[in-house]
Amino acid sequence: MRLLVVNSTNSSRITDLLAEEAGAAASPDVRIIPVTAPFGPASVSCRSEMVVAAHGTLSALAEHGDAADAAIIACFSDPGLAAARELLRVPVVGLGEASMLTACMLGGRFSILTLGARMKAPIMELVNQYGLSARLASVRALERSVLPSGDSEAVDGAFLRLARLAASRDGAEVVILGEAVLPGVARRLAARLSLPLLDPMTCAVQQAELLARLRPSKALTGSYRPPAVEEFVEVACGFAAAFGPAKT
Amino acid sequence: MRLLVVNSTNSSRITDLLAEEAGAAASPDVRIIPVTAPFGPASVSCRSEMVVAAHGTLSALAEHGDAADAAIIACFSDPGLAAARELLRVPVVGLGEASMLTACMLGGRFSILTLGARMKAPIMELVNQYGLSARLASVRALERSVLPSGDSEAVDGAFLRLARLAASRDGAEVVILGEAVLPGVARRLAARLSLPLLDPMTCAVQQAELLARLRPSKALTGSYRPPAVEEFVEVACGFAAAFGPAKT
Amino acid sequence: MRLLVVNSTNSSRITDLLAEEAGAAASPDVRIIPVTAPFGPASVSCRSEMVVAAHGTLSALAEHGDAADAAIIACFSDPGLAAARELLRVPVVGLGEASMLTACMLGGRFSILTLGARMKAPIMELVNQYGLSARLASVRALERSVLPSGDSEAVDGAFLRLARLAASRDGAEVVILGEAVLPGVARRLAARLSLPLLDPMTCAVQQAELLARLRPSKALTGSYRPPAVEEFVEVACGFAAAFGPAKT
Amino acid sequence: MRLLVVNSTNSSRITDLLAEEAGAAASPDVRIIPVTAPFGPASVSCRSEMVVAAHGTLSALAEHGDAADAAIIACFSDPGLAAARELLRVPVVGLGEASMLTACMLGGRFSILTLGARMKAPIMELVNQYGLSARLASVRALERSVLPSGDSEAVDGAFLRLARLAASRDGAEVVILGEAVLPGVARRLAARLSLPLLDPMTCAVQQAELLARLRPSKALTGSYRPPAVEEFVEVACGFAAAFGPAKT
Amino acid sequence: MRLLVVNSTNSSRITDLLAEEAGAAASPDVRIIPVTAPFGPASVSCRSEMVVAAHGTLSALAEHGDAADAAIIACFSDPGLAAARELLRVPVVGLGEASMLTACMLGGRFSILTLGARMKAPIMELVNQYGLSARLASVRALERSVLPSGDSEAVDGAFLRLARLAASRDGAEVVILGEAVLPGVARRLAARLSLPLLDPMTCAVQQAELLARLRPSKALTGSYRPPAVEEFVEVACGFAAAFGPAKT
Amino acid sequence: MRLLVVNSTNSSRITDLLAEEAGAAASPDVRIIPVTAPFGPASVSCRSEMVVAAHGTLSALAEHGDAADAAIIACFSDPGLAAARELLRVPVVGLGEASMLTACMLGGRFSILTLGARMKAPIMELVNQYGLSARLASVRALERSVLPSGDSEAVDGAFLRLARLAASRDGAEVVILGEAVLPGVARRLAARLSLPLLDPMTCAVQQAELLARLRPSKALTGSYRPPAVEEFVEVACGFAAAFGPAKT
């Protein structure tokens, strides 16, 4: 089974990291195909970057997606997810949605830990878009200034404090580490927390495998049917050219 | 990997059917362990039967659950699901929830097809309990009187009409066949419908495997921590005796 | 008028307590018929116990319910309530629902005080099942460790602090003492609180009397019509035998 | 026990009708005190009339309310209800709210039958204000042109058709006859419908009796505490003079 | 363009203040027509006053409304707003709704600052009536006791602290100063706050001008069509006489 | 006053049309500055096109936005709207949101008429993102095949039928013509419909003027503060270069 893993940023260093994490989470017979968005922001930490990342991600998926058995948008805010499901023949999952839905099977309400207070509102909006607001206990954010120190013990400790506050004050029964590129943190935190803690990449890889095995029919009616070529003509970047003909 | 499949009814004939369906949906290295509830209704098609089935299912899980890697409540109304997550150390999934959450990854709103109009309201209540009402397009029911004929073409045709109405009138983008024991129907319908159609047993087996692989921490705090023995003393059926000590 | 009061636990000592409280709340011409569930947990303070209690309560109701004019499930989490309404010809009320709906007639949002933090989430879920989440200000819990002292002044003081926090911080305009077996506490608290405070047993007895006087038609269509005997066959405990024939 | 029944319109003929209906619904020891609003519309069938009726009703309650044990706003749209609860020391119920909350104890979702299509939206807004939208199956309206005929069989038949559509198409499990002045209709319909059907006046009288027996504390804090005299000064109609001093 | 500005209280001093504020907010070619409600409370700071103010406001609008191009209900709780839209041929806006809808165009969630804790619940109920609860971050109240000092720096400082708490703790992205008669406060606060802060009168005047320019059709069907004269007959105050005939 | 009007598609013919419509809707002293997105789809009629259009629109806004007094995203699905509010110093409105919020001031629930059934679900999702689902009566779609005929009477008639169904069946009190480029249709329909009908471009131009006059503070805290240059680095198209330095 081939899983496409799209890095929504333009950083190949992050692509390598994501590929490694995805590989560690995948079943033995799965081949991870990492792709960097053809253009995109350095990170996805505000709404403007989400918009650019959605386009870059969709471009990557349009070019490479249908050659895989399923695709993963390797970014917690799931840029371009609904559009990708419309465009591609194969299933597509996003880190945010995959971890939230998995959390729903492990307890009542979940909290999401993120980096940077400015992403709290966009993540709450994302949860609302998925119709899951009733399942959200809280979004709690660690300031990015904590991170550069490189002191993993300090980072772990800070996240652990957030997770415990989510449980004791917000009523979280499951905690999601809402960041794609914090290697090892989820594993270490899980061992120290008396609640289930989910790593989004692991959830996304596993759900992508699951959907690939289900082989659901591609919608040919309704709002998720693929756009017709004549409908979808874009001048920039050869985007339409790349996937358009495949839709006829 | 061992997956416990609990039949919430008291019919061993149905247990055999469910075991066969589960086996067909499982990965090669998975061993299905079928169990019939020690007591229960003949079918789960009203609220009273849901109550009895929840107890019978929980009893079966209490006795057999922690010996498996994950457990499946093989009934669409998920009797006893939240309690089972509290009680067991291993993940538990229900057919209803597993198929609804899987549907969320394939489109916007889903419809559920069921047997017997009296289950429409309980299923809508179930969707609301999961916080997913915003994702529900409709619940549509086929009258049971259609079934005894044994004419599978007629049954398929009736469900196909329901599914198409769900799409055209209710805006469903994904359809869930909300019944556990209709062998082959989901597969045949999927081939004739231009939308994704989900079989609950397949979704449940796959999600149970996924959660077993994740090996999430058992909650030791919050409302999903296991009940203390001194809290949980029941006189009937040796229920407490069966799993109580394991919780100390 | 005869009101059946079902103790959802298996403790006859609690049945006596509940009968006394119910009697004190009832109108002069009402005869309280106390019944202990034929099986059940020692208390109902987690989801697993709610499942067992629902079955035990339903069994008691099936055996004794239609001989009364209305029935009361004397437990705040209302185990088996919806199923009982389906099964019985006479009205059934639960302590939780009856007090919440009564609270709605006395102010805007209500708070519920409970014993043990692990019941906070299940009570919030109950409120959501009733569609009343928009009316809920908060659920606040007193740890059970406060109780054994037997110092009623300390217990009263602890609940009073919770009630005042519910008003000042959570915006509660009405407070519900969400426990069935705290004799005298509600009455004493009411005298010291400058907001309406409701005792669930009093609300339930009064609402049961009210519904018995209304004599509403039993639903013979829709999801609350009684299950047909052929639908409802259970092997354990002679449950089906007890009420089944009465439904033909 | 004395129950004040306020007619929100200015028609003494309707006051007589309401008093008769209330008397028929009340317990033997209850004395109904009918009051006509000092000013008001001829009927309450649009938003403008609701505004005037709320003021007239509140004026009547301010003058007569605290002399009774509880008060009833005898109009389905409950004009002035929340304000009355703030102003009076005794409980106040409205026909709309009392019947909706009673319906919640008899089934899952309820439908409301009303007169005149223009009240459909205001009634839906009322249900939303009470936080009960999740419990509403539908509002169905009979055109007023059906009524003048005086042919009670025709009126009954028309309402019966609405009630049956509410059940079969909208999923109603309980039906509320959302009009105060249709003597005998609810009783006759109840006998012909296979679902519980509620008469708002009966529900309101019974709930008012219940609250009067509960004797809940008047809120002295929060948003339902009575307005201070210095806060509430109104020049028209001697309104403030009537109840103001009583609040000091 | 003529904008009617209705003071919902009976204080002509406040009418002068409101007229001045409205004039300052209006476009050059707009003529402000200030009107005091023919009767009403001294201020609108509890539910009872909201009821009386709604009637007084509606009376003023009935008499003067259709002579203007649009009308403004110059009170944050929008007394009589929906009824006014039904009754008048010209657009009507309220300070509360106009500022909330304007806030929706400037950020995600808004907070409302008000005077007096007892208005917190009614304002939350208002937001819910408008279907905007998902956009509300919080309502925060300044106690009225802060105001009499006349020390505008103290008042400004107190509101500024509230606004900053709304942002930092409640996640507000826009702040609404929920009071009509605090001249100059909004302007001064806006200069000191690093978020958009809205003055309700300015929003209302601008939205009223906008709607007047749109000249939308008056609804002649549905629940907002004007009441028929025969439907709307009121005995008090010559209210019906004033506007009734104009509706024929 | 200068209003930037961004055409989210790549068609300069449509830009001319939009500029003309915007000019007709604007106040005399307003200068419309039309801009075509530097890249984008031919139309915005599916989720994939919404993603590309959001990026193209944001690029145009980043380059031209802060030179105007306010900006308009001239597309009903508001591509890039929240991100634009984060990025720009001046107010930004979208046709969809502006018309929905304006509709809220004219009645209770609104319906949206659109072209092509596949946009129904995305528009419902948009309404949900704005927290306005409780105000939505329905989305009704005209199939695009109706249009090419060029027979404006046929188009008008088809929309008029949709609008009337929205009122009579769905309970709409206001109708929004959810398309940007149907010159003259809204005006002609408004004259034939007995309910308010809104043209999105007119609403957007008017709301943009209103916000420009309000001159709200740009958020410098919270999730709408502008992204820091170091956060926002994009390699493609010189996007970051265009606006990045302006943010320091």
Coordinates of C-alpha atoms in Angstrom, one line a residue, chain A residues 99-187:
Chain A
S99 CA -6.9 12.6 15.6
M100 CA -10.2 14.2 16.6
L101 CA -12.3 11.3 15.3
T102 CA -10.0 8.8 16.8
A103 CA -10.3 10.6 20.1
C104 CA -14.0 10.3 19.9
M105 CA -13.6 6.5 20.2
L106 CA -11.5 6.7 23.4
G107 CA -13.6 9.0 25.7
G108 CA -16.1 11.8 25.9
R109 CA -14.5 15.2 25.3
F110 CA -11.0 15.9 24.1
S111 CA -8.6 18.8 24.4
I112 CA -6.1 19.9 21.8
L113 CA -2.7 21.2 22.7
T114 CA -1.1 23.5 20.2
L115 CA 1.9 25.8 19.8
G116 CA 1.2 29.5 19.8
A117 CA -1.9 31.2 21.2
R118 CA -2.9 32.6 17.8
M119 CA -3.9 29.1 16.6
K120 CA -6.4 28.6 19.4
A121 CA -9.2 30.3 17.5
P122 CA -8.5 28.7 14.1
I123 CA -8.5 25.3 15.7
M124 CA -11.8 25.9 17.5
E125 CA -13.2 27.0 14.1
L126 CA -11.9 23.8 12.6
V127 CA -13.5 21.7 15.3
N128 CA -16.8 23.6 14.6
Q129 CA -16.5 22.9 10.8
Y130 CA -16.3 19.2 11.6
G131 CA -19.4 19.5 13.7
L132 CA -17.5 18.3 16.8
S133 CA -17.8 21.4 19.1
A134 CA -19.8 19.4 21.6
R135 CA -16.9 17.0 21.9
L136 CA -14.2 19.7 22.5
A137 CA -13.2 20.3 26.1
S138 CA -10.6 23.0 25.3
V139 CA -7.7 24.1 23.1
R140 CA -4.7 25.0 25.1
A141 CA -1.6 26.6 23.7
L142 CA 2.1 26.6 24.6
E143 CA 3.9 29.7 23.6
R144 CA 6.4 29.1 20.9
S145 CA 9.1 30.9 22.9
V146 CA 9.3 27.8 25.1
L147 CA 10.6 25.7 22.2
P148 CA 13.8 27.1 20.8
S149 CA 15.7 26.1 24.0
G150 CA 15.9 22.7 22.6
D151 CA 15.6 21.4 26.1
S152 CA 13.2 18.5 25.5
E153 CA 12.6 18.0 29.2
A154 CA 11.3 21.5 29.4
V155 CA 9.1 21.1 26.4
D156 CA 7.7 17.8 27.7
G157 CA 7.1 19.3 31.1
A158 CA 5.3 22.3 29.6
F159 CA 3.0 20.1 27.5
L160 CA 2.4 17.8 30.5
R161 CA 1.2 20.7 32.5
L162 CA -1.1 21.8 29.8
A163 CA -2.5 18.3 29.4
R164 CA -3.2 18.0 33.1
L165 CA -4.9 21.3 33.2
A166 CA -7.0 20.2 30.3
A167 CA -8.1 17.2 32.3
S168 CA -8.6 18.8 35.7
R169 CA -10.1 22.2 34.7
D170 CA -11.6 21.6 31.2
G171 CA -12.9 18.0 31.7
A172 CA -10.8 16.5 28.9
E173 CA -10.9 12.7 28.8
V174 CA -8.5 12.4 25.9
V175 CA -5.7 14.7 24.9
I176 CA -4.5 15.4 21.4
L177 CA -1.0 16.8 20.8
G178 CA -2.0 19.2 18.0
E179 CA 1.3 19.5 16.2
A180 CA 2.8 17.5 13.4
V181 CA 6.5 18.1 14.0
L182 CA 7.4 17.4 17.6
P183 CA 9.2 14.1 17.2
G184 CA 9.0 11.9 20.2
V185 CA 7.0 14.2 22.4
A186 CA 3.7 12.4 22.1
R187 CA 5.3 9.0 22.9

